CSV table of C-alpha atoms and ligand atoms in Angstrom, one decimal:
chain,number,residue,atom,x,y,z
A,1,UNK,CA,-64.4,29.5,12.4
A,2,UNK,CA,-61.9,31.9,12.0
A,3,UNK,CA,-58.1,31.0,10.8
A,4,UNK,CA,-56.3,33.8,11.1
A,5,UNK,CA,-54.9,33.2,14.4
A,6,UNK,CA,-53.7,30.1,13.6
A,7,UNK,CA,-51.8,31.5,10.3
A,8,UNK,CA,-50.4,33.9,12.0
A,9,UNK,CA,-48.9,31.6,14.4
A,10,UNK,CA,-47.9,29.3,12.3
A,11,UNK,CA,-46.2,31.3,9.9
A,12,UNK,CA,-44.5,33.4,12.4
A,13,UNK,CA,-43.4,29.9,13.7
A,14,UNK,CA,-41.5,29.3,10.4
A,15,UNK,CA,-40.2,32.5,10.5
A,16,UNK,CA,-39.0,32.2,13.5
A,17,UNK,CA,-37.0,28.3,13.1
A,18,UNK,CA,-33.5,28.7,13.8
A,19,UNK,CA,-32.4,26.3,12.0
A,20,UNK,CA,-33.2,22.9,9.7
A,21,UNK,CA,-33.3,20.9,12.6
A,22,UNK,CA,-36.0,22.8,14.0
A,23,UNK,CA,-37.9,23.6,10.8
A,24,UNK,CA,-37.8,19.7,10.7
A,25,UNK,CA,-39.4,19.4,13.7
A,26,UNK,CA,-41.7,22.1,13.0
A,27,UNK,CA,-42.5,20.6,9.9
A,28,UNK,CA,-44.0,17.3,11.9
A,29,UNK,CA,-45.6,19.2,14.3
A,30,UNK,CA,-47.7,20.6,11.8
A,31,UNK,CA,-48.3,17.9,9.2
A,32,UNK,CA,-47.3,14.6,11.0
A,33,UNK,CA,-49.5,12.0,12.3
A,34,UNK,CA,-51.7,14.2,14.2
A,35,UNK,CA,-50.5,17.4,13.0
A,36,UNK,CA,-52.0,20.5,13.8
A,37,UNK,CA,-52.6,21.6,10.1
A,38,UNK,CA,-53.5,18.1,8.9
A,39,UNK,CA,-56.3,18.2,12.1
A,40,UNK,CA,-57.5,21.3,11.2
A,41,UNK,CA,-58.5,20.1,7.8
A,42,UNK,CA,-59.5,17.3,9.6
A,43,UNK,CA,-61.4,19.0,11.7
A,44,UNK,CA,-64.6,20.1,8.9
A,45,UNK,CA,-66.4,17.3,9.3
A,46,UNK,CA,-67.7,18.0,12.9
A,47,UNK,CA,-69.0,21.4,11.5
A,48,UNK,CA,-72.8,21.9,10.7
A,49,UNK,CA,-73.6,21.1,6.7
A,50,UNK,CA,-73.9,24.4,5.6
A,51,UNK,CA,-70.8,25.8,7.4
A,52,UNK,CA,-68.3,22.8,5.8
A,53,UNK,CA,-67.6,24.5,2.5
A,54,UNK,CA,-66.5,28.0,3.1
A,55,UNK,CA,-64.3,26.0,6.3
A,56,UNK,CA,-63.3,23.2,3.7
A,57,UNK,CA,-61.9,25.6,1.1
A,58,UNK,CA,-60.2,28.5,3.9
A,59,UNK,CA,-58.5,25.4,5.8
A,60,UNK,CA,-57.1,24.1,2.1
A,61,UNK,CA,-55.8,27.4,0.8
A,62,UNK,CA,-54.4,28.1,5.0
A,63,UNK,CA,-52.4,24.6,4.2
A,64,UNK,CA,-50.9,25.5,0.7
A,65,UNK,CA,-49.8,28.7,2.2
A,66,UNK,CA,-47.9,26.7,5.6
A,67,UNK,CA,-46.7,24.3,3.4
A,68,UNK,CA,-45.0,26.9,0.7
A,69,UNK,CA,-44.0,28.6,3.7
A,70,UNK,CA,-42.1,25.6,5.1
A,71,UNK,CA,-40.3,25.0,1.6
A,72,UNK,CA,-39.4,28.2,1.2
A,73,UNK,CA,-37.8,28.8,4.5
A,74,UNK,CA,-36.3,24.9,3.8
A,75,UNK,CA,-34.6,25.9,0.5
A,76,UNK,CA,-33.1,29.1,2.3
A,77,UNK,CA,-31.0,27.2,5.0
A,78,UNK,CA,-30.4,24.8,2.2
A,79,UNK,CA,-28.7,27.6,0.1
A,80,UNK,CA,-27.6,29.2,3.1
A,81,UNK,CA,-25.5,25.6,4.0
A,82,UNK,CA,-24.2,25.6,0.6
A,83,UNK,CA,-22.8,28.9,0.0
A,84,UNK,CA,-21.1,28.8,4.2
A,85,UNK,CA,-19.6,25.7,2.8
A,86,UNK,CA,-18.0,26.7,-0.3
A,87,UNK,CA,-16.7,30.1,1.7
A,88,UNK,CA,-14.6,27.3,3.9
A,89,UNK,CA,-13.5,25.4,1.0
A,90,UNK,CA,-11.6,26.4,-1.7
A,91,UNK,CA,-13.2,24.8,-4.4
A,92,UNK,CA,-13.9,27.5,-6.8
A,93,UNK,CA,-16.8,26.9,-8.7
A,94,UNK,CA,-15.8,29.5,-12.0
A,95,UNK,CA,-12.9,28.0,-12.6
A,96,UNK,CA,-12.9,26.0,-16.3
A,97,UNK,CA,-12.8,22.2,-16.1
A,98,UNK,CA,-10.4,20.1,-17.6
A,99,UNK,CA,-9.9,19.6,-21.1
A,100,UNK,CA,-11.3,17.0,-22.6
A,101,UNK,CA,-9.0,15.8,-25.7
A,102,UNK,CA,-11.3,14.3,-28.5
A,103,UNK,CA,-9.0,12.0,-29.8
A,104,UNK,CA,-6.8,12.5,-32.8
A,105,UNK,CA,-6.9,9.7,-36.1
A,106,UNK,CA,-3.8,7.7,-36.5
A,107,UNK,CA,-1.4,9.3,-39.4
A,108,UNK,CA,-1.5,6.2,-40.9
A,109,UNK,CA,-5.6,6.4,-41.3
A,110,UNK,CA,-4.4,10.3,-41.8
A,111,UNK,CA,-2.9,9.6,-44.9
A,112,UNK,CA,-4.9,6.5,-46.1
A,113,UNK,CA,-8.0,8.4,-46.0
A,114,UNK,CA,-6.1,11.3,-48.4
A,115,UNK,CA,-5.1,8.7,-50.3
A,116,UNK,CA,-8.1,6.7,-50.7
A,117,UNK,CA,-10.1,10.5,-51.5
A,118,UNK,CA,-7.7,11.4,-54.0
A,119,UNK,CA,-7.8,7.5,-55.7
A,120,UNK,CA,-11.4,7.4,-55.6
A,121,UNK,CA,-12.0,11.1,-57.9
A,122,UNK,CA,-9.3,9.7,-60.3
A,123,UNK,CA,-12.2,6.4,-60.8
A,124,UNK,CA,-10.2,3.5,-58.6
A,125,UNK,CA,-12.8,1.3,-56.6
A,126,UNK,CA,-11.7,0.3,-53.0
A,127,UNK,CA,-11.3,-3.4,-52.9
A,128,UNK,CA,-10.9,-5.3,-49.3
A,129,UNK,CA,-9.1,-8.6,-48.6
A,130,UNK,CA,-8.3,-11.1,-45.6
A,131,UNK,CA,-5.8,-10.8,-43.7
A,132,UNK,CA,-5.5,-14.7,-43.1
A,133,UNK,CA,-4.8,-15.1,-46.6
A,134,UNK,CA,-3.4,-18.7,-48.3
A,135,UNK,CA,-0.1,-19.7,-50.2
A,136,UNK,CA,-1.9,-20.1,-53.5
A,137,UNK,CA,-2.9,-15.9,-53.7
A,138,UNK,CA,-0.1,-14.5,-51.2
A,139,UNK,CA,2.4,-16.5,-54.0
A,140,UNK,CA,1.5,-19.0,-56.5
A,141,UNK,CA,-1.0,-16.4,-58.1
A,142,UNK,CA,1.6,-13.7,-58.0
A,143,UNK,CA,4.1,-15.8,-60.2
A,144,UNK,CA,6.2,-16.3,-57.2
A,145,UNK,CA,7.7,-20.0,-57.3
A,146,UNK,CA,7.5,-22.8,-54.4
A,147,UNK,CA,11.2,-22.1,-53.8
A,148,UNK,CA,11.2,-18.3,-53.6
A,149,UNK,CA,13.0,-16.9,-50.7
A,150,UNK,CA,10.1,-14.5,-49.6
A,151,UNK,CA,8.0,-18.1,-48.5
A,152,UNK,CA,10.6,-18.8,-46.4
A,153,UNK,CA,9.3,-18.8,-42.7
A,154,UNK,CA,11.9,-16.5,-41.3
A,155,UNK,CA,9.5,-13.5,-43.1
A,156,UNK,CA,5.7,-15.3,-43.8
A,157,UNK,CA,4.3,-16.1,-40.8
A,158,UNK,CA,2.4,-19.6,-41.4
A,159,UNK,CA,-0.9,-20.7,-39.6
A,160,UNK,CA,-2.0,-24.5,-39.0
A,161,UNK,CA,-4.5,-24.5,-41.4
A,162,UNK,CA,-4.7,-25.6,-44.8
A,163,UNK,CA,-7.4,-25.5,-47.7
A,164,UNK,CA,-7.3,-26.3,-51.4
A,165,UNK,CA,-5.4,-23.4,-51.8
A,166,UNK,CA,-2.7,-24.7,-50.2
A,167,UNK,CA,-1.0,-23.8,-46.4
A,168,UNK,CA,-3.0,-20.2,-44.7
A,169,UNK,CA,-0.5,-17.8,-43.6
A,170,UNK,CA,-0.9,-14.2,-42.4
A,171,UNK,CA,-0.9,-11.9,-45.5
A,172,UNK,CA,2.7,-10.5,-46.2
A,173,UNK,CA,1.6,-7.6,-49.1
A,174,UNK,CA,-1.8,-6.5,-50.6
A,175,UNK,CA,-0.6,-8.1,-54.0
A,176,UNK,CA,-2.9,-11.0,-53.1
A,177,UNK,CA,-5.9,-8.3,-53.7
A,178,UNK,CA,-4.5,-7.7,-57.1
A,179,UNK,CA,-5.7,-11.5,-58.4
A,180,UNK,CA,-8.4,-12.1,-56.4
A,181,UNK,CA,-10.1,-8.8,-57.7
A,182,UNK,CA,-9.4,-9.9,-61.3
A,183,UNK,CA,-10.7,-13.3,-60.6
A,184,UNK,CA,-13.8,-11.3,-59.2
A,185,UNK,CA,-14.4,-9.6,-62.2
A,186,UNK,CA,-14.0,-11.9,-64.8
A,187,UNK,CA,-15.6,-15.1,-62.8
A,188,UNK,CA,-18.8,-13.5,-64.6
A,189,UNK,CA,-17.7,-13.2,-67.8
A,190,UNK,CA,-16.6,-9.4,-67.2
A,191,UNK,CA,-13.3,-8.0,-68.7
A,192,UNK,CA,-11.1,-4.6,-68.3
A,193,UNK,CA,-11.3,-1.5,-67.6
A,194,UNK,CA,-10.3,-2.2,-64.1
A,195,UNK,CA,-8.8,0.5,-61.4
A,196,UNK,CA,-8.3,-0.7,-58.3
A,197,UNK,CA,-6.7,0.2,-54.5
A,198,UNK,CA,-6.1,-1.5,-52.1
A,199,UNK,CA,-4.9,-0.4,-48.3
A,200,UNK,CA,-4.4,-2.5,-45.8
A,201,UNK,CA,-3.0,-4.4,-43.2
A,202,UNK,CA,0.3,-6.9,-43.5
A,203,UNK,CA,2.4,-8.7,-41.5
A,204,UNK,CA,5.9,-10.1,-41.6
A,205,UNK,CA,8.4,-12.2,-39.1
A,206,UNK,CA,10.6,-9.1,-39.0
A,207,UNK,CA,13.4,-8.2,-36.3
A,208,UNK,CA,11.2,-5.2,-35.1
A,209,UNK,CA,14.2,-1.9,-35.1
A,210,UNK,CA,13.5,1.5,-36.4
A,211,UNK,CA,12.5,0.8,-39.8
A,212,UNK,CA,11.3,-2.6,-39.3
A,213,UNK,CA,8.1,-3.8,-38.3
A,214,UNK,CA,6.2,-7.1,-38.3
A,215,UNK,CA,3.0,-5.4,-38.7
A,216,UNK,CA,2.4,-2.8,-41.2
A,217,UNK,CA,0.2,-1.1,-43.9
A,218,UNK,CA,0.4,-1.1,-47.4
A,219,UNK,CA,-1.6,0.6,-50.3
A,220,UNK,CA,-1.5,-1.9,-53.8
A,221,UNK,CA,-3.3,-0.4,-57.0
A,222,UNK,CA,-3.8,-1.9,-60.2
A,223,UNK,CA,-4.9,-1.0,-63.1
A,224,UNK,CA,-5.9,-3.2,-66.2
A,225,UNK,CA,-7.4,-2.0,-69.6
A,226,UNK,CA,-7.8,-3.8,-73.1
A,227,UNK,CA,-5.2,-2.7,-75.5
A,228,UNK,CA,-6.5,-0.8,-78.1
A,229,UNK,CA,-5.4,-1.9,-81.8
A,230,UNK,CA,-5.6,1.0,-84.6
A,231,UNK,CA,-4.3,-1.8,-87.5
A,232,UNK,CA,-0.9,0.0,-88.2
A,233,UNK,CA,1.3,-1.0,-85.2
A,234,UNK,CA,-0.2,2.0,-83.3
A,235,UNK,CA,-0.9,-0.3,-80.2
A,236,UNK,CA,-2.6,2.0,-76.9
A,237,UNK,CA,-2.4,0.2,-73.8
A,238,UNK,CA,-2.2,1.3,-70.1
A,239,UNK,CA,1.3,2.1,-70.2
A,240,UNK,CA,4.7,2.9,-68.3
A,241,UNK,CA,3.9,6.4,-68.7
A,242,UNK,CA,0.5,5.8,-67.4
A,243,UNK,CA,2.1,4.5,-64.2
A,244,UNK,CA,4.4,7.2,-63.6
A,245,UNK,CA,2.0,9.6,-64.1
A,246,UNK,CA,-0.6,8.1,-61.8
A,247,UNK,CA,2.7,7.6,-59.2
A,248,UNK,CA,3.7,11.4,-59.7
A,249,UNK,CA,0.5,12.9,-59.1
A,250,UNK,CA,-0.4,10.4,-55.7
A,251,UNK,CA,2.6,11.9,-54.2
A,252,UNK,CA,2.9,15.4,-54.9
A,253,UNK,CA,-0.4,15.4,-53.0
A,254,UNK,CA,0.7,13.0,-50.4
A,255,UNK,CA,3.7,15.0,-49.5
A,256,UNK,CA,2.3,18.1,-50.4
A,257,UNK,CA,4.6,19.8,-52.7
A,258,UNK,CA,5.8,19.2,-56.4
A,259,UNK,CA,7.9,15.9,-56.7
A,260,UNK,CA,10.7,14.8,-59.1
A,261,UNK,CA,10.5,11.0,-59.8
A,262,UNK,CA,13.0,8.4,-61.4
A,263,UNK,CA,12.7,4.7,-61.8
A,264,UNK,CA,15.5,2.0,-61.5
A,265,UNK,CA,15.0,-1.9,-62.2
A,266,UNK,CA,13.4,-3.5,-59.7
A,267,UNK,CA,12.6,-7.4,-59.6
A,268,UNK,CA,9.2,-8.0,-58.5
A,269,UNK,CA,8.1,-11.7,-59.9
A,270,UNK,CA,4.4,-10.6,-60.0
A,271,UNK,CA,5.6,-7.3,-62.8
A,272,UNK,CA,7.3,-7.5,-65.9
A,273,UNK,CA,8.9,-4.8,-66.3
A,274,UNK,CA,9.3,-4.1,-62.4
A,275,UNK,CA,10.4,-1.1,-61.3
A,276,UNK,CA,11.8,0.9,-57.7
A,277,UNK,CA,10.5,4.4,-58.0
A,278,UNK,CA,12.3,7.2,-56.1
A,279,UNK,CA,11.5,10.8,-54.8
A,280,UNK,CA,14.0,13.5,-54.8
A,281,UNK,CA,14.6,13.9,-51.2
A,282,UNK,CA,11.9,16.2,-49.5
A,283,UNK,CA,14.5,16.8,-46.4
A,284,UNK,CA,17.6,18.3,-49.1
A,285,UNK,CA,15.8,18.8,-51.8
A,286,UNK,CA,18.1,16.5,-53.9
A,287,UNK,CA,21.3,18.0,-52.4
A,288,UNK,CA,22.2,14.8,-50.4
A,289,UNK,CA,21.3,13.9,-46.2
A,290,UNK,CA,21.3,12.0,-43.8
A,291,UNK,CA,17.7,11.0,-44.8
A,292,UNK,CA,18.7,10.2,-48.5
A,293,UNK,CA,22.4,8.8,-47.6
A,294,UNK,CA,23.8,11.8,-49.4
A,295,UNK,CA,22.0,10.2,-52.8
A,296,UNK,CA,19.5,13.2,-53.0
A,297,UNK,CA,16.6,10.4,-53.8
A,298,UNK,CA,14.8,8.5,-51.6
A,299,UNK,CA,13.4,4.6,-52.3
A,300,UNK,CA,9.5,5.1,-51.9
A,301,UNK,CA,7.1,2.9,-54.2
A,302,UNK,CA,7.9,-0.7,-55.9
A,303,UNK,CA,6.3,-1.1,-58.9
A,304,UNK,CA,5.7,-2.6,-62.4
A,305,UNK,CA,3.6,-3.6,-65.5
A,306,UNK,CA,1.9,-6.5,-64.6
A,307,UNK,CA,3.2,-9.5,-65.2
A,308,UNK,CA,1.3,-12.0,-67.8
A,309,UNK,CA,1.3,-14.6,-65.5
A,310,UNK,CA,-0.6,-12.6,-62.8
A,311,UNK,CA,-3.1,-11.2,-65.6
A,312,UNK,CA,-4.0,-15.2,-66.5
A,313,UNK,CA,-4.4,-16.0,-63.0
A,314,UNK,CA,-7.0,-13.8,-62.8
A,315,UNK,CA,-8.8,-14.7,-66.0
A,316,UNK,CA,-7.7,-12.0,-67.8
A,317,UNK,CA,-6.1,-12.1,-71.5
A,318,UNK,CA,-2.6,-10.8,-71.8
A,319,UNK,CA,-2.6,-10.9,-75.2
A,320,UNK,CA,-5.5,-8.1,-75.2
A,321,UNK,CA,-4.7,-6.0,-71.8
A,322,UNK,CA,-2.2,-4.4,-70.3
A,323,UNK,CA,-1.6,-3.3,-66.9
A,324,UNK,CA,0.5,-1.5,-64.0
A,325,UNK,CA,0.7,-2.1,-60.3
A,326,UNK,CA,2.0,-0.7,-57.1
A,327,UNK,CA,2.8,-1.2,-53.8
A,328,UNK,CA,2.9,1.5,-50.9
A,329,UNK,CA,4.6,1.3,-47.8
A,330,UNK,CA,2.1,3.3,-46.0
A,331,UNK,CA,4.0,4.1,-42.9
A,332,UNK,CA,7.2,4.8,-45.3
A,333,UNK,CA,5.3,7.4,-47.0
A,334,UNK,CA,3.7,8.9,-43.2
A,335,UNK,CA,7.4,9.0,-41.8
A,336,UNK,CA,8.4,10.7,-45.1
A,337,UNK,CA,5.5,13.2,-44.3
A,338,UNK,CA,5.8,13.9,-40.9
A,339,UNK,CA,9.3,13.5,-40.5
A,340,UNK,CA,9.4,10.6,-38.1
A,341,UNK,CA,12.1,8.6,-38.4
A,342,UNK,CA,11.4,5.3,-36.2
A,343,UNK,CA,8.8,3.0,-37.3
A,344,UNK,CA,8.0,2.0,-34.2
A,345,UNK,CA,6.1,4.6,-32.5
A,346,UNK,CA,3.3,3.9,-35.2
A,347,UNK,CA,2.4,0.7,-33.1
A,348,UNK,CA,4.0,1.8,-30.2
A,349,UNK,CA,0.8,3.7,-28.5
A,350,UNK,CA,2.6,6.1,-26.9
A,351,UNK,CA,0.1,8.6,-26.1
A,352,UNK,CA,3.0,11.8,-26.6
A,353,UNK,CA,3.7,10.1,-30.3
A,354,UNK,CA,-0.2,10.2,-30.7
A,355,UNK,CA,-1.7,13.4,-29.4
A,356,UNK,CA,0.8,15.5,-32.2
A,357,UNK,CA,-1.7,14.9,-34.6
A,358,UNK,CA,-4.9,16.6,-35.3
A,359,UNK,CA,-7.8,16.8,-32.6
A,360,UNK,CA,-10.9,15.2,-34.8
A,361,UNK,CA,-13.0,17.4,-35.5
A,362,UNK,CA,-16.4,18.1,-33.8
B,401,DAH,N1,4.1,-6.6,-52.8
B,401,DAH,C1,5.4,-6.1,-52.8
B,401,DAH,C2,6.0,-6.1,-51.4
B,401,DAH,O1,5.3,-6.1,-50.5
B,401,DAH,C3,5.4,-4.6,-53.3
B,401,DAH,C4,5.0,-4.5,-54.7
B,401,DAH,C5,6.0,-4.4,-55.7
B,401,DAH,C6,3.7,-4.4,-55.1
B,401,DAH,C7,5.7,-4.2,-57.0
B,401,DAH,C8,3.4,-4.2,-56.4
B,401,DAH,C9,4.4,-4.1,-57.4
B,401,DAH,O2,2.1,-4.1,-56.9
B,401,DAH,O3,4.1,-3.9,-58.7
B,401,DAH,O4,7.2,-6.2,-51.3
């Protein structure tokens, strides 16, 4: 039998559709139900044997070519729908998207991280601590008496709970890290050296204004080491100058430029000397501000030698060691940095205060 008629017809048929509608209809007519392409395959076995083959394989390779007709023509209107319905819109398809922001770190994990990097090549481990913290580290441990004003509840804020370590209350410094550290170490029979930092998070029951906050972040370090002993007098422990130094160099990189230092006396129970170390004024340059209240230095990091007290709590001998400790205001040292001069926008999450700060990188 021979097929060409039918192709031609057929094909010419699809060439000739107006439309999808009718190629859709066309489309059953031929390989529906009883469609006259689906017949004709149909249709080999009334044929003699011999002739079913050479039928069998014209009628298949007749049916591939109607069918990749069909799709062809189908994908034409499709594209032809498409591009008449763009021209009437005016969506334009080149133009860019909008951007999306990755997301920029908070300046306070900014300059933790920094400070943490720059801790970690000078040898200080990164030491963690709870939050929930109780009465006996946040102040007995840290030589601060039952009748200090800094338990009082107008600043600590106390929970319900209560263990042997007396009443649990949310963590008002990172000193508390300071003895349970040493207790860590020397629970095993361990001794000095010991270099440690601390960041995290605290909480006071502050009037919230612009420079008060009743949650905030704080950076502690300590550092203990065993007095050395040369017979003579000639004692080397960890030392004031140790402390400044260490203090010096954490902010020059902090605030990124070369930083004049001074200490006053500052009473910390938990230090012996204790110590209130100020930065010349990075907005005057020591020549007096608004920022500084005319005094050219500003009040950044509390500090001290640790106090004996403190060193037994943790197991530690104070005849034998010697040590210094601090205590960053984390969000002190950001505003210092960035120049922004109202606590609250670091918990604020206002998304203008946020997006200043470096994208994260991809
Ligand atoms: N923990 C003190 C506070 O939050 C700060 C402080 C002062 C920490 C002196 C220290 C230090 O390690 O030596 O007010």
């Amino acid at each position: 039998m021979d097929t060409t008629a039918l192709r031609e017809q057929w094909l010419h048929a699809i060439e000739k559709a107006a439309d999808a509608a009718a190629l859709a209809e066309l489309d059953t007519r031929l390989f529906g139900a009883k469609g006259e392409v689906v017949e004709l395959v149909r249709s080999v076995t009334t044929l003699p044997k011999e002739e079913r083959p050479a039928f069998g394989k014209a009628a298949n390779v007749l049916k591939q070519e109607v069918e990749q007709a069909l799709a062809a023509r189908r994908e034409a209107f499709a594209a032809a729908a498409l591009a008449q319905e763009l021209a009437a819109s005016d969506f334009d398809p080149t133009e860019p998207g909008p951007r999306v922001r990755r997301g920029a770190l908070h300046p306070i994990t900014i300059v933790q991280n920094e400070l943490v990097d720059l801790f970690t090549s000078m040898g200080f481990q990164w030491q963690d601590g709870p939050e929930v913290e109780s009465e006996y580290f946040n102040f007995d441990a840290l030589n601060i008496p039952g009748d200090h004003p800094a338990r009082e509840s107008q600043d600590t804020f106390w929970l319900r709970e209560q263990s042997g370590l007396g009443r649990n209350l949310l963590r008002t410094h990172t000193s508390p890290v300071q003895v349970r550290t040493m207790q860590r170490l020397t629970k095993h029979g361990f001794q000095p050296p010991l270099k440690v930092i601390v960041p995290g998070r605290c909480f006071r029951s502050e009037t919230v204004d612009k420079s008060h906050e009743h949650t905030f972040y704080q950076m502690e370090g300590l550092v203990v080491d065993r007095v050395q002993r040369d017979g003579h007098g000639g004692d080397r422990g960890v030392s004031i100058a140790n402390l400044i130094h260490t203090m010096k160099t954490c902010l020059r990189v902090i605030l990124e430029r070369d930083v004049q230092v001074r200490l006053r006396p500052g009473f910390f129970p938990f230090v012996e000397p204790g110590f209130e170390l100020d930065v010349n004024c990075p907005f005057c340059s020591g020549k007096g501000c608004s920022v500084c209240k005319q005094s050219g230095w500003i009040e950044i990091l509390p500090c001290g030698m640790v106090h004996p007290n403190v060193l037994r709590q943790g197991g530690i001998d104070p005849e034998e060691h010697t040590g210094f400790a601090f205590g960053m205001g984390l969000q002190r040292v950001v505003m210092l940095r960035y120049g922004i001069d109202d606590i609250r926008q670091f918990m604020g999450g206002d998304q203008r205060f946020l997006q200043q700060f470096p994208e994260v990188p991809r």
